[in-house]
PDB file of C-alpha atoms in Angstrom:
ATOM      1  CA  MET A 409      -7.448  36.644  36.766  1.00  0.00           C
ATOM      2  CA  ILE A 410      -7.765  33.249  38.764  1.00  0.00           C
ATOM      3  CA  LEU A 411      -4.605  31.413  38.915  1.00  0.00           C
ATOM      4  CA  VAL A 412      -4.597  27.448  39.880  1.00  0.00           C
ATOM      5  CA  THR A 413      -1.142  25.775  41.279  1.00  0.00           C
ATOM      6  CA  ILE A 414      -0.307  22.746  38.983  1.00  0.00           C
ATOM      7  CA  ARG A 415       1.935  20.598  41.272  1.00  0.00           C
ATOM      8  CA  VAL A 416       4.257  18.418  39.206  1.00  0.00           C
ATOM      9  CA  ALA A 417       4.955  15.209  40.433  1.00  0.00           C
ATOM     10  CA  ILE A 418       7.904  13.577  38.813  1.00  0.00           C
ATOM     11  CA  HIS A 419       6.627   9.644  37.452  1.00  0.00           C
ATOM     12  CA  PRO A 420       8.531   8.125  35.059  1.00  0.00           C
ATOM     13  CA  ARG A 421       6.991   5.430  32.802  1.00  0.00           C
ATOM     14  CA  GLY A 422       8.040   1.857  33.453  1.00  0.00           C
ATOM     15  CA  THR A 423      11.683   1.537  34.786  1.00  0.00           C
ATOM     16  CA  GLY A 424      12.944   4.616  33.334  1.00  0.00           C
ATOM     17  CA  LYS A 425      14.685   7.042  35.313  1.00  0.00           C
ATOM     18  CA  ALA A 426      12.820  10.604  36.782  1.00  0.00           C
ATOM     19  CA  ILE A 427      13.293  13.923  34.605  1.00  0.00           C
ATOM     20  CA  LYS A 428      15.345  16.368  36.702  1.00  0.00           C
ATOM     21  CA  SER A 429      14.167  18.996  34.364  1.00  0.00           C
ATOM     22  CA  LEU A 430      10.796  18.951  34.780  1.00  0.00           C
ATOM     23  CA  PRO A 431       9.247  21.927  37.254  1.00  0.00           C
ATOM     24  CA  GLU A 432       8.211  21.163  40.562  1.00  0.00           C
ATOM     25  CA  LYS A 433       5.358  23.783  39.740  1.00  0.00           C
ATOM     26  CA  VAL A 434       3.811  25.817  37.150  1.00  0.00           C
ATOM     27  CA  ARG A 435       0.923  28.471  37.900  1.00  0.00           C
ATOM     28  CA  VAL A 436      -1.803  28.441  34.747  1.00  0.00           C
ATOM     29  CA  ASP A 437      -5.147  30.180  34.141  1.00  0.00           C
ATOM     30  CA  PRO A 438      -7.703  27.612  34.177  1.00  0.00           C
ATOM     31  CA  HIS A 439      -9.176  28.638  31.326  1.00  0.00           C
ATOM     32  CA  THR A 440      -5.623  27.946  29.046  1.00  0.00           C
ATOM     33  CA  SER A 441      -6.129  24.759  26.583  1.00  0.00           C
ATOM     34  CA  THR A 442      -4.507  21.476  27.387  1.00  0.00           C
ATOM     35  CA  GLU A 443      -2.541  22.357  24.319  1.00  0.00           C
ATOM     36  CA  GLU A 444      -0.832  24.940  25.891  1.00  0.00           C
ATOM     37  CA  LEU A 445      -0.310  23.491  29.225  1.00  0.00           C
ATOM     38  CA  TYR A 446       1.818  20.807  27.279  1.00  0.00           C
ATOM     39  CA  ASP A 447       4.003  23.505  25.093  1.00  0.00           C
ATOM     40  CA  VAL A 448       4.786  25.347  28.491  1.00  0.00           C
ATOM     41  CA  LEU A 449       5.906  21.877  30.171  1.00  0.00           C
ATOM     42  CA  ALA A 450       7.771  20.956  26.950  1.00  0.00           C
ATOM     43  CA  GLN A 451       9.613  24.211  27.165  1.00  0.00           C
ATOM     44  CA  MET A 452      10.814  24.249  30.495  1.00  0.00           C
ATOM     45  CA  SER A 453      11.659  20.677  30.698  1.00  0.00           C
ATOM     46  CA  GLY A 454      13.312  20.740  27.312  1.00  0.00           C
ATOM     47  CA  LEU A 455      11.792  17.403  26.048  1.00  0.00           C
ATOM     48  CA  SER A 456       9.291  17.153  23.161  1.00  0.00           C
ATOM     49  CA  ILE A 457       5.880  17.657  23.536  1.00  0.00           C
ATOM     50  CA  TYR A 458       5.508  13.879  22.325  1.00  0.00           C
ATOM     51  CA  ARG A 459       7.275  12.397  25.478  1.00  0.00           C
ATOM     52  CA  LEU A 460       5.217  14.309  28.263  1.00  0.00           C
ATOM     53  CA  ARG A 461       2.042  12.509  28.871  1.00  0.00           C
ATOM     54  CA  ILE A 462      -0.173  14.593  32.045  1.00  0.00           C
ATOM     55  CA  THR A 463      -2.316  12.235  34.227  1.00  0.00           C
ATOM     56  CA  LYS A 464      -5.232  13.087  36.729  1.00  0.00           C
ATOM     57  CA  LYS A 465      -3.612  12.012  39.795  1.00  0.00           C
ATOM     58  CA  ARG A 466      -6.768  10.220  41.689  1.00  0.00           C
ATOM     59  CA  ASP A 467      -7.751   8.230  38.510  1.00  0.00           C
ATOM     60  CA  GLY A 468      -4.562   7.999  36.487  1.00  0.00           C
ATOM     61  CA  THR A 469      -6.550   8.983  33.425  1.00  0.00           C
ATOM     62  CA  LEU A 470      -5.082  10.653  30.336  1.00  0.00           C
ATOM     63  CA  VAL A 471      -5.648  14.590  30.106  1.00  0.00           C
ATOM     64  CA  PRO A 472      -5.969  14.904  26.278  1.00  0.00           C
ATOM     65  CA  ARG A 473      -3.863  17.430  24.398  1.00  0.00           C
ATOM     66  CA  SER A 474      -6.304  19.692  22.701  1.00  0.00           C
ATOM     67  CA  LYS A 475      -6.607  22.976  21.385  1.00  0.00           C
ATOM     68  CA  LYS A 476     -10.704  22.911  22.348  1.00  0.00           C
ATOM     69  CA  THR A 477     -10.398  21.231  25.969  1.00  0.00           C
ATOM     70  CA  THR A 478      -9.444  23.651  28.616  1.00  0.00           C
ATOM     71  CA  ILE A 479      -7.679  23.042  31.449  1.00  0.00           C
ATOM     72  CA  GLY A 480     -10.538  23.408  34.050  1.00  0.00           C
ATOM     73  CA  GLU A 481     -12.690  21.284  31.882  1.00  0.00           C
ATOM     74  CA  ALA A 482     -10.382  18.476  31.457  1.00  0.00           C
ATOM     75  CA  GLY A 483     -10.576  18.314  35.193  1.00  0.00           C
ATOM     76  CA  VAL A 484      -7.032  19.032  35.917  1.00  0.00           C
ATOM     77  CA  LYS A 485      -6.139  19.955  39.619  1.00  0.00           C
ATOM     78  CA  ASP A 486      -3.599  20.280  41.693  1.00  0.00           C
ATOM     79  CA  MET A 487      -0.854  17.511  41.976  1.00  0.00           C
ATOM     80  CA  ASP A 488      -1.873  16.384  38.392  1.00  0.00           C
ATOM     81  CA  ALA A 489       1.811  14.596  37.138  1.00  0.00           C
ATOM     82  CA  PRO A 490       2.916  15.256  33.838  1.00  0.00           C
ATOM     83  CA  ARG A 491       5.054  12.029  32.637  1.00  0.00           C
ATOM     84  CA  SER A 492       7.634  10.973  30.521  1.00  0.00           C
ATOM     85  CA  HIS A 493       7.430   8.579  27.726  1.00  0.00           C
ATOM     86  CA  GLY A 494      10.179   5.763  26.190  1.00  0.00           C
ATOM     87  CA  ALA A 495      11.867   6.142  22.602  1.00  0.00           C
ATOM     88  CA  GLN A 496      10.252   6.140  19.896  1.00  0.00           C
ATOM     89  CA  CYS A 497       9.305   2.700  18.296  1.00  0.00           C
ATOM     90  CA  PHE A 498       6.882   2.728  15.762  1.00  0.00           C
ATOM     91  CA  ILE A 499       9.910   2.500  12.920  1.00  0.00           C
ATOM     92  CA  VAL A 500      11.912   0.177  14.755  1.00  0.00           C
ATOM     93  CA  GLU A 501       8.767  -2.347  15.098  1.00  0.00           C
ATOM     94  CA  TYR A 502       8.638  -3.732  11.752  1.00  0.00           C
ATOM     95  CA  LEU A 503      12.623  -3.270  10.950  1.00  0.00           C
ATOM     96  CA  ALA A 504      13.535  -6.535  11.249  1.00  0.00           C
ATOM     97  CA  SER A 505      10.301  -8.274   9.772  1.00  0.00           C
ATOM     98  CA  VAL A 506      11.405  -5.970   6.325  1.00  0.00           C
ATOM     99  CA  PHE A 507      14.655  -8.062   5.752  1.00  0.00           C
ATOM    100  CA  ILE A 508      13.939 -11.494   7.834  1.00  0.00           C
ATOM    101  CA  PRO A 509      11.990 -12.747   4.570  1.00  0.00           C
ATOM    102  CA  GLY A 510      14.852 -12.015   1.836  1.00  0.00           C
ATOM    103  CA  LEU A 511      17.699 -13.491   4.935  1.00  0.00           C
ATOM    104  CA  PHE A 512      15.582 -16.623   5.263  1.00  0.00           C
ATOM    105  CA  LEU A 513      15.108 -16.917   1.231  1.00  0.00           C
ATOM    106  CA  PHE A 514      18.993 -16.254   0.291  1.00  0.00           C
ATOM    107  CA  GLN A 515      21.592 -15.366   2.592  1.00  0.00           C
ATOM    108  CA  LEU A 516      20.347 -17.942   5.783  1.00  0.00           C
ATOM    109  CA  ARG A 517      19.228 -20.901   3.345  1.00  0.00           C
ATOM    110  CA  PRO A 518      22.264 -23.061   3.612  1.00  0.00           C
ATOM    111  CA  TYR A 519      22.154 -23.095   7.339  1.00  0.00           C
ATOM    112  CA  LEU A 520      18.283 -23.309   8.283  1.00  0.00           C
ATOM    113  CA  TYR A 521      18.145 -26.426   5.935  1.00  0.00           C
ATOM    114  CA  SER A 522      21.875 -27.840   6.486  1.00  0.00           C
ATOM    115  CA  ASN A 523      19.827 -31.449   6.926  1.00  0.00           C
ATOM    116  CA  TYR A 524      19.349 -31.462   3.235  1.00  0.00           C
ATOM    117  CA  ASP A 525      22.146 -33.255   1.060  1.00  0.00           C
ATOM    118  CA  THR A 526      21.190 -30.720  -1.552  1.00  0.00           C
ATOM    119  CA  ILE A 527      18.900 -27.669  -1.048  1.00  0.00           C
ATOM    120  CA  PRO A 528      17.206 -26.548  -4.563  1.00  0.00           C
ATOM    121  CA  ASP A 529      16.913 -22.961  -5.415  1.00  0.00           C
ATOM    122  CA  PRO A 530      13.924 -21.017  -4.172  1.00  0.00           C
ATOM    123  CA  SER A 531      10.791 -21.860  -6.252  1.00  0.00           C
ATOM    124  CA  SER A 532       8.999 -19.029  -8.311  1.00  0.00           C
ATOM    125  CA  VAL A 533       6.116 -18.969  -5.716  1.00  0.00           C
ATOM    126  CA  GLN A 534       8.576 -18.737  -2.327  1.00  0.00           C
ATOM    127  CA  LEU A 535      10.426 -15.839  -4.836  1.00  0.00           C
ATOM    128  CA  LEU A 536       6.560 -14.563  -4.699  1.00  0.00           C
ATOM    129  CA  LEU A 537       5.878 -15.221  -0.641  1.00  0.00           C
ATOM    130  CA  CYS A 538       9.078 -13.108   0.034  1.00  0.00           C
ATOM    131  CA  ALA A 539       7.887 -10.428  -2.130  1.00  0.00           C
ATOM    132  CA  LEU A 540       4.411 -10.434  -0.451  1.00  0.00           C
ATOM    133  CA  LEU A 541       5.530 -10.460   3.336  1.00  0.00           C
ATOM    134  CA  THR A 542       8.731  -8.031   2.191  1.00  0.00           C
ATOM    135  CA  ILE A 543       5.950  -5.749   0.688  1.00  0.00           C
ATOM    136  CA  HIS A 544       3.677  -5.619   3.100  1.00  0.00           C
ATOM    137  CA  PHE A 545       6.145  -4.399   6.031  1.00  0.00           C
ATOM    138  CA  VAL A 546       7.739  -1.847   3.900  1.00  0.00           C
ATOM    139  CA  LYS A 547       4.184  -0.619   3.351  1.00  0.00           C
ATOM    140  CA  ARG A 548       4.157  -0.411   7.555  1.00  0.00           C
ATOM    141  CA  GLU A 549       7.287   1.235   7.587  1.00  0.00           C
ATOM    142  CA  TYR A 550       6.477   3.626   5.184  1.00  0.00           C
ATOM    143  CA  GLU A 551       2.638   4.498   6.560  1.00  0.00           C
ATOM    144  CA  SER A 552       4.742   4.853  10.315  1.00  0.00           C
ATOM    145  CA  ILE A 553       6.944   7.482   8.499  1.00  0.00           C
ATOM    146  CA  PHE A 554       4.568   9.361   6.164  1.00  0.00           C
ATOM    147  CA  VAL A 555       0.916   8.802   6.712  1.00  0.00           C
ATOM    148  CA  HIS A 556       0.218   8.091  10.401  1.00  0.00           C
ATOM    149  CA  ARG A 557      -0.559  10.935  12.581  1.00  0.00           C
ATOM    150  CA  PHE A 558      -0.098   9.709  16.456  1.00  0.00           C
ATOM    151  CA  SER A 559      -1.755  11.035  19.418  1.00  0.00           C
ATOM    152  CA  ASN A 560       1.540  10.115  21.335  1.00  0.00           C
ATOM    153  CA  ALA A 561       4.176   9.376  19.318  1.00  0.00           C
ATOM    154  CA  THR A 562       6.412   7.621  21.814  1.00  0.00           C
ATOM    155  CA  MET A 563       5.563   4.114  23.986  1.00  0.00           C
ATOM    156  CA  PRO A 564       8.012   2.673  26.889  1.00  0.00           C
ATOM    157  CA  ALA A 565      11.250   1.155  25.637  1.00  0.00           C
ATOM    158  CA  ARG A 566       9.933  -2.053  27.413  1.00  0.00           C
ATOM    159  CA  LYS A 567       6.988  -1.883  24.719  1.00  0.00           C
ATOM    160  CA  ILE A 568       9.524  -1.700  21.953  1.00  0.00           C
ATOM    161  CA  VAL A 569      11.069  -4.527  22.897  1.00  0.00           C
ATOM    162  CA  LEU A 570       7.899  -6.495  23.396  1.00  0.00           C
ATOM    163  CA  ASN A 571       6.492  -5.551  19.957  1.00  0.00           C
ATOM    164  CA  SER A 572       9.679  -5.997  18.141  1.00  0.00           C
ATOM    165  CA  GLY A 573      10.058  -9.280  19.148  1.00  0.00           C
ATOM    166  CA  TYR A 574       6.741 -10.437  18.391  1.00  0.00           C
ATOM    167  CA  TYR A 575       6.949  -9.383  14.834  1.00  0.00           C
ATOM    168  CA  CYS A 576      10.645 -11.045  14.721  1.00  0.00           C
ATOM    169  CA  VAL A 577       9.634 -14.569  16.048  1.00  0.00           C
ATOM    170  CA  MET A 578       6.180 -14.623  13.775  1.00  0.00           C
ATOM    171  CA  SER A 579       8.305 -13.470  11.029  1.00  0.00           C
ATOM    172  CA  SER A 580      10.922 -15.982  11.445  1.00  0.00           C
ATOM    173  CA  ASN A 581       8.413 -18.735  11.961  1.00  0.00           C
ATOM    174  CA  MET A 582       6.721 -17.981   8.486  1.00  0.00           C
ATOM    175  CA  ALA A 583       9.747 -17.409   6.597  1.00  0.00           C
ATOM    176  CA  TYR A 584      10.973 -20.805   8.291  1.00  0.00           C
ATOM    177  CA  TRP A 585       8.460 -22.959   7.141  1.00  0.00           C
ATOM    178  CA  THR A 586       7.135 -21.638   3.816  1.00  0.00           C
ATOM    179  CA  PHE A 587      10.596 -21.420   2.473  1.00  0.00           C
ATOM    180  CA  TRP A 588      10.992 -24.676   3.117  1.00  0.00           C
ATOM    181  CA  PRO A 589      12.814 -26.759   0.648  1.00  0.00           C
ATOM    182  CA  ASP A 590      10.388 -29.530   0.011  1.00  0.00           C
ATOM    183  CA  THR A 591       7.220 -26.961   0.414  1.00  0.00           C
ATOM    184  CA  THR A 592       4.495 -28.109  -1.810  1.00  0.00           C
ATOM    185  CA  PRO A 593       3.521 -24.945  -4.156  1.00  0.00           C
ATOM    186  CA  SER A 594       0.126 -23.291  -4.125  1.00  0.00           C
ATOM    187  CA  ASN A 595      -2.381 -24.447  -7.188  1.00  0.00           C
ATOM    188  CA  PRO A 596      -2.695 -21.402 -10.157  1.00  0.00           C
ATOM    189  CA  VAL A 597      -6.270 -20.447  -8.584  1.00  0.00           C
ATOM    190  CA  LEU A 598      -5.580 -20.281  -5.254  1.00  0.00           C
ATOM    191  CA  LEU A 599      -2.421 -18.056  -6.192  1.00  0.00           C
ATOM    192  CA  CYS A 600      -4.263 -16.056  -8.464  1.00  0.00           C
ATOM    193  CA  ALA A 601      -7.326 -15.508  -5.541  1.00  0.00           C
ATOM    194  CA  GLY A 602      -4.153 -14.768  -3.075  1.00  0.00           C
ATOM    195  CA  LEU A 603      -2.390 -11.920  -5.092  1.00  0.00           C
ATOM    196  CA  VAL A 604      -6.098 -10.204  -5.859  1.00  0.00           C
ATOM    197  CA  LEU A 605      -6.710 -10.348  -2.279  1.00  0.00           C
ATOM    198  CA  PHE A 606      -3.587  -9.003  -1.097  1.00  0.00           C
ATOM    199  CA  ALA A 607      -3.591  -6.434  -3.107  1.00  0.00           C
ATOM    200  CA  PHE A 608      -7.546  -5.162  -2.591  1.00  0.00           C
ATOM    201  CA  GLY A 609      -6.363  -5.868   0.919  1.00  0.00           C
ATOM    202  CA  GLU A 610      -2.990  -3.556   1.312  1.00  0.00           C
ATOM    203  CA  LEU A 611      -4.635  -0.943  -1.033  1.00  0.00           C
ATOM    204  CA  ALA A 612      -7.906  -0.249   0.836  1.00  0.00           C
ATOM    205  CA  ASN A 613      -5.600  -0.589   4.156  1.00  0.00           C
ATOM    206  CA  LEU A 614      -3.658   2.366   2.805  1.00  0.00           C
ATOM    207  CA  ASN A 615      -6.519   3.970   1.682  1.00  0.00           C
ATOM    208  CA  THR A 616      -8.315   3.521   5.366  1.00  0.00           C
ATOM    209  CA  HIS A 617      -4.996   5.088   7.003  1.00  0.00           C
ATOM    210  CA  LEU A 618      -4.879   8.075   4.519  1.00  0.00           C
ATOM    211  CA  VAL A 619      -8.837   8.613   5.550  1.00  0.00           C
ATOM    212  CA  LEU A 620      -7.983   8.478   9.409  1.00  0.00           C
ATOM    213  CA  ARG A 621      -4.479  10.726   8.545  1.00  0.00           C
ATOM    214  CA  ASP A 622      -6.739  13.502   7.312  1.00  0.00           C
ATOM    215  CA  LEU A 623      -9.546  13.215  10.783  1.00  0.00           C
ATOM    216  CA  ARG A 624      -6.033  14.139  13.010  1.00  0.00           C
ATOM    217  CA  HIS A 625      -5.412  17.434  12.820  1.00  0.00           C
ATOM    218  CA  PRO A 626      -1.648  17.687  12.602  1.00  0.00           C
ATOM    219  CA  GLY A 627       0.256  17.830  16.129  1.00  0.00           C
ATOM    220  CA  THR A 628      -2.872  17.859  17.786  1.00  0.00           C
ATOM    221  CA  SER A 629      -4.597  14.770  19.167  1.00  0.00           C
ATOM    222  CA  GLU A 630      -8.040  15.684  18.139  1.00  0.00           C
ATOM    223  CA  ARG A 631      -9.787  13.615  15.730  1.00  0.00           C
ATOM    224  CA  GLY A 632     -12.621  13.664  13.517  1.00  0.00           C
ATOM    225  CA  VAL A 633     -15.625  11.423  12.935  1.00  0.00           C
ATOM    226  CA  PRO A 634     -14.458   8.297  10.995  1.00  0.00           C
ATOM    227  CA  TYR A 635     -16.246   8.066   7.462  1.00  0.00           C
ATOM    228  CA  GLY A 636     -15.331   6.729   3.874  1.00  0.00           C
ATOM    229  CA  PHE A 637     -15.040   3.490   2.223  1.00  0.00           C
ATOM    230  CA  GLY A 638     -15.630   0.565   4.895  1.00  0.00           C
ATOM    231  CA  PHE A 639     -16.000   3.187   7.990  1.00  0.00           C
ATOM    232  CA  GLY A 640     -20.116   2.532   7.370  1.00  0.00           C
ATOM    233  CA  VAL A 641     -19.968  -1.206   7.602  1.00  0.00           C
ATOM    234  CA  VAL A 642     -17.635  -1.773   9.925  1.00  0.00           C
ATOM    235  CA  THR A 643     -15.756   0.432  12.887  1.00  0.00           C
ATOM    236  CA  CYS A 644     -12.325  -0.536  12.072  1.00  0.00           C
ATOM    237  CA  PRO A 645     -11.993  -0.944   7.923  1.00  0.00           C
ATOM    238  CA  ASN A 646      -8.265  -0.748   8.486  1.00  0.00           C
ATOM    239  CA  TYR A 647      -8.036  -4.092  10.471  1.00  0.00           C
ATOM    240  CA  PHE A 648     -10.511  -5.708   8.562  1.00  0.00           C
ATOM    241  CA  PHE A 649      -8.679  -5.138   5.071  1.00  0.00           C
ATOM    242  CA  GLU A 650      -5.699  -6.248   7.000  1.00  0.00           C
ATOM    243  CA  ILE A 651      -6.664  -9.510   7.470  1.00  0.00           C
ATOM    244  CA  ILE A 652      -7.776  -9.675   3.923  1.00  0.00           C
ATOM    245  CA  ALA A 653      -4.350  -9.121   2.718  1.00  0.00           C
ATOM    246  CA  TRP A 654      -3.431 -11.818   4.938  1.00  0.00           C
ATOM    247  CA  ILE A 655      -5.547 -14.053   3.904  1.00  0.00           C
ATOM    248  CA  GLY A 656      -4.330 -13.821   0.441  1.00  0.00           C
ATOM    249  CA  ILE A 657      -0.513 -14.502   1.731  1.00  0.00           C
ATOM    250  CA  TRP A 658      -2.188 -17.110   3.158  1.00  0.00           C
ATOM    251  CA  PHE A 659      -3.797 -18.628  -0.164  1.00  0.00           C
ATOM    252  CA  VAL A 660      -0.469 -18.144  -2.038  1.00  0.00           C
ATOM    253  CA  SER A 661       1.421 -19.960   0.602  1.00  0.00           C
ATOM    254  CA  GLY A 662      -1.122 -23.106  -0.056  1.00  0.00           C
ATOM    255  CA  PHE A 663      -2.652 -22.573   3.510  1.00  0.00           C
ATOM    256  CA  SER A 664       0.503 -22.711   5.347  1.00  0.00           C
ATOM    257  CA  TRP A 665      -0.063 -23.396   9.220  1.00  0.00           C
ATOM    258  CA  SER A 666       2.388 -20.542  10.368  1.00  0.00           C
ATOM    259  CA  ILE A 667       1.014 -18.309   8.270  1.00  0.00           C
ATOM    260  CA  PHE A 668      -2.894 -19.096   9.680  1.00  0.00           C
ATOM    261  CA  ILE A 669      -1.423 -19.079  13.412  1.00  0.00           C
ATOM    262  CA  PHE A 670      -0.071 -15.244  12.604  1.00  0.00           C
ATOM    263  CA  ILE A 671      -3.716 -14.377  11.293  1.00  0.00           C
ATOM    264  CA  ILE A 672      -5.703 -16.194  14.303  1.00  0.00           C
ATOM    265  CA  ILE A 673      -3.439 -14.066  16.871  1.00  0.00           C
ATOM    266  CA  GLY A 674      -3.115 -10.908  14.861  1.00  0.00           C
ATOM    267  CA  SER A 675      -6.995 -11.077  14.455  1.00  0.00           C
ATOM    268  CA  VAL A 676      -7.325 -11.650  18.267  1.00  0.00           C
ATOM    269  CA  GLN A 677      -5.794  -8.388  19.097  1.00  0.00           C
ATOM    270  CA  LEU A 678      -7.192  -6.370  16.381  1.00  0.00           C
ATOM    271  CA  ALA A 679     -10.677  -7.700  17.937  1.00  0.00           C
ATOM    272  CA  MET A 680      -9.782  -6.212  21.021  1.00  0.00           C
ATOM    273  CA  TRP A 681      -8.565  -2.818  19.555  1.00  0.00           C
ATOM    274  CA  ALA A 682     -11.542  -2.591  17.752  1.00  0.00           C
ATOM    275  CA  LYS A 683     -13.816  -2.882  20.266  1.00  0.00           C
ATOM    276  CA  LYS A 684     -12.345  -0.439  22.468  1.00  0.00           C
ATOM    277  CA  LYS A 685     -12.103   2.040  19.559  1.00  0.00           C
ATOM    278  CA  GLU A 686     -16.115   1.508  19.239  1.00  0.00           C
ATOM    279  CA  HIS A 687     -16.747   2.620  22.987  1.00  0.00           C
ATOM    280  CA  ARG A 688     -14.348   5.421  22.405  1.00  0.00           C
ATOM    281  CA  TYR A 689     -15.844   6.744  19.144  1.00  0.00           C
ATOM    282  CA  ARG A 690     -19.576   6.506  20.890  1.00  0.00           C
ATOM    283  CA  LYS A 691     -18.351   8.320  24.191  1.00  0.00           C
ATOM    284  CA  GLU A 692     -15.975  11.001  22.128  1.00  0.00           C
ATOM    285  CA  PHE A 693     -18.158  12.042  19.280  1.00  0.00           C
ATOM    286  CA  GLY A 694     -22.006  11.277  21.168  1.00  0.00           C
ATOM    287  CA  ASP A 695     -24.728  11.455  18.459  1.00  0.00           C
ATOM    288  CA  LYS A 696     -22.227  12.980  15.727  1.00  0.00           C
ATOM    289  CA  TYR A 697     -21.236   9.141  15.495  1.00  0.00           C
ATOM    290  CA  LYS A 698     -23.401   6.322  13.623  1.00  0.00           C
ATOM    291  CA  VAL A 699     -23.074   3.453  15.995  1.00  0.00           C
ATOM    292  CA  LYS A 700     -21.495   0.499  14.435  1.00  0.00           C
ATOM    293  CA  ARG A 701     -22.997  -3.341  14.754  1.00  0.00           C
ATOM    294  CA  PHE A 702     -19.630  -4.892  13.500  1.00  0.00           C
ATOM    295  CA  VAL A 703     -16.716  -3.479  14.859  1.00  0.00           C
ATOM    296  CA  MET A 704     -14.164  -5.389  12.589  1.00  0.00           C
ATOM    297  CA  LEU A 705     -15.721  -8.555  10.369  1.00  0.00           C
ATOM    298  CA  PRO A 706     -18.991  -7.524   8.283  1.00  0.00           C
ATOM    299  CA  GLY A 707     -21.589  -9.755   9.670  1.00  0.00           C
ATOM    300  CA  ILE A 708     -19.210 -12.108  11.973  1.00  0.00           C
ATOM    301  CA  TYR A 709     -17.720  -9.272  14.646  1.00  0.00           C
TER     302      TYR A 709
END
């Protein structure tokens, strides 16, 4: 049996410290799967497999963790480097946004709007908006814990701070302006339409995430070809349904500018991710994948 030596170079991500427990060398069969290589390095270093990332030295591209791909096929050569990921963030990212609407509407209300001589109780529409915002982020937390299967379950701590900060700022901005004491309530037609859009968008988004979960084998980064409700029209129906849900919240708010800004900023980011996914699907699945004309918004983008 011919063996190759992988000289492990220690490169902590971002500003993290080097992981001293990682071995300097490991001898492996080139026919070994990349999943086994990850397993070996995890055992030798004492780190969770989700905190390891092997990259090619020559171009820095990721070596996927796969049962079907061998080390030789993946192009792993001498001096390719495993890296350590930062702390897990998928739950932390949305956590503050779960509590911000309730805090702004109740506990912080007397302080946020102290310029009013008499602060009226929250209106029925504001109570409804608080519920919708909370439900949305609770759903995201639920999906992060019980639904999503991540190819990499961690990310650098710096990115956790940025992502969490973004959601804190945007959630606070939306809550502050939509819970303003003299906010004009939405008319009944907009309110009903908004509730329908919100319910449909959230449920369809959840269904898409369940489909994507079932396409990924537990504990691996391997995926199947995406198909099901919405996938025949756009590359990322979960993004499309997410936007529908937020348009529903916007309707209920009576066209609040703060929610509109959140929709625009979020849609731009989702559009970039959707475009990348379309390119990745074409490259990963080849002829098995039905190329999409629209990646996120049917008939538009």
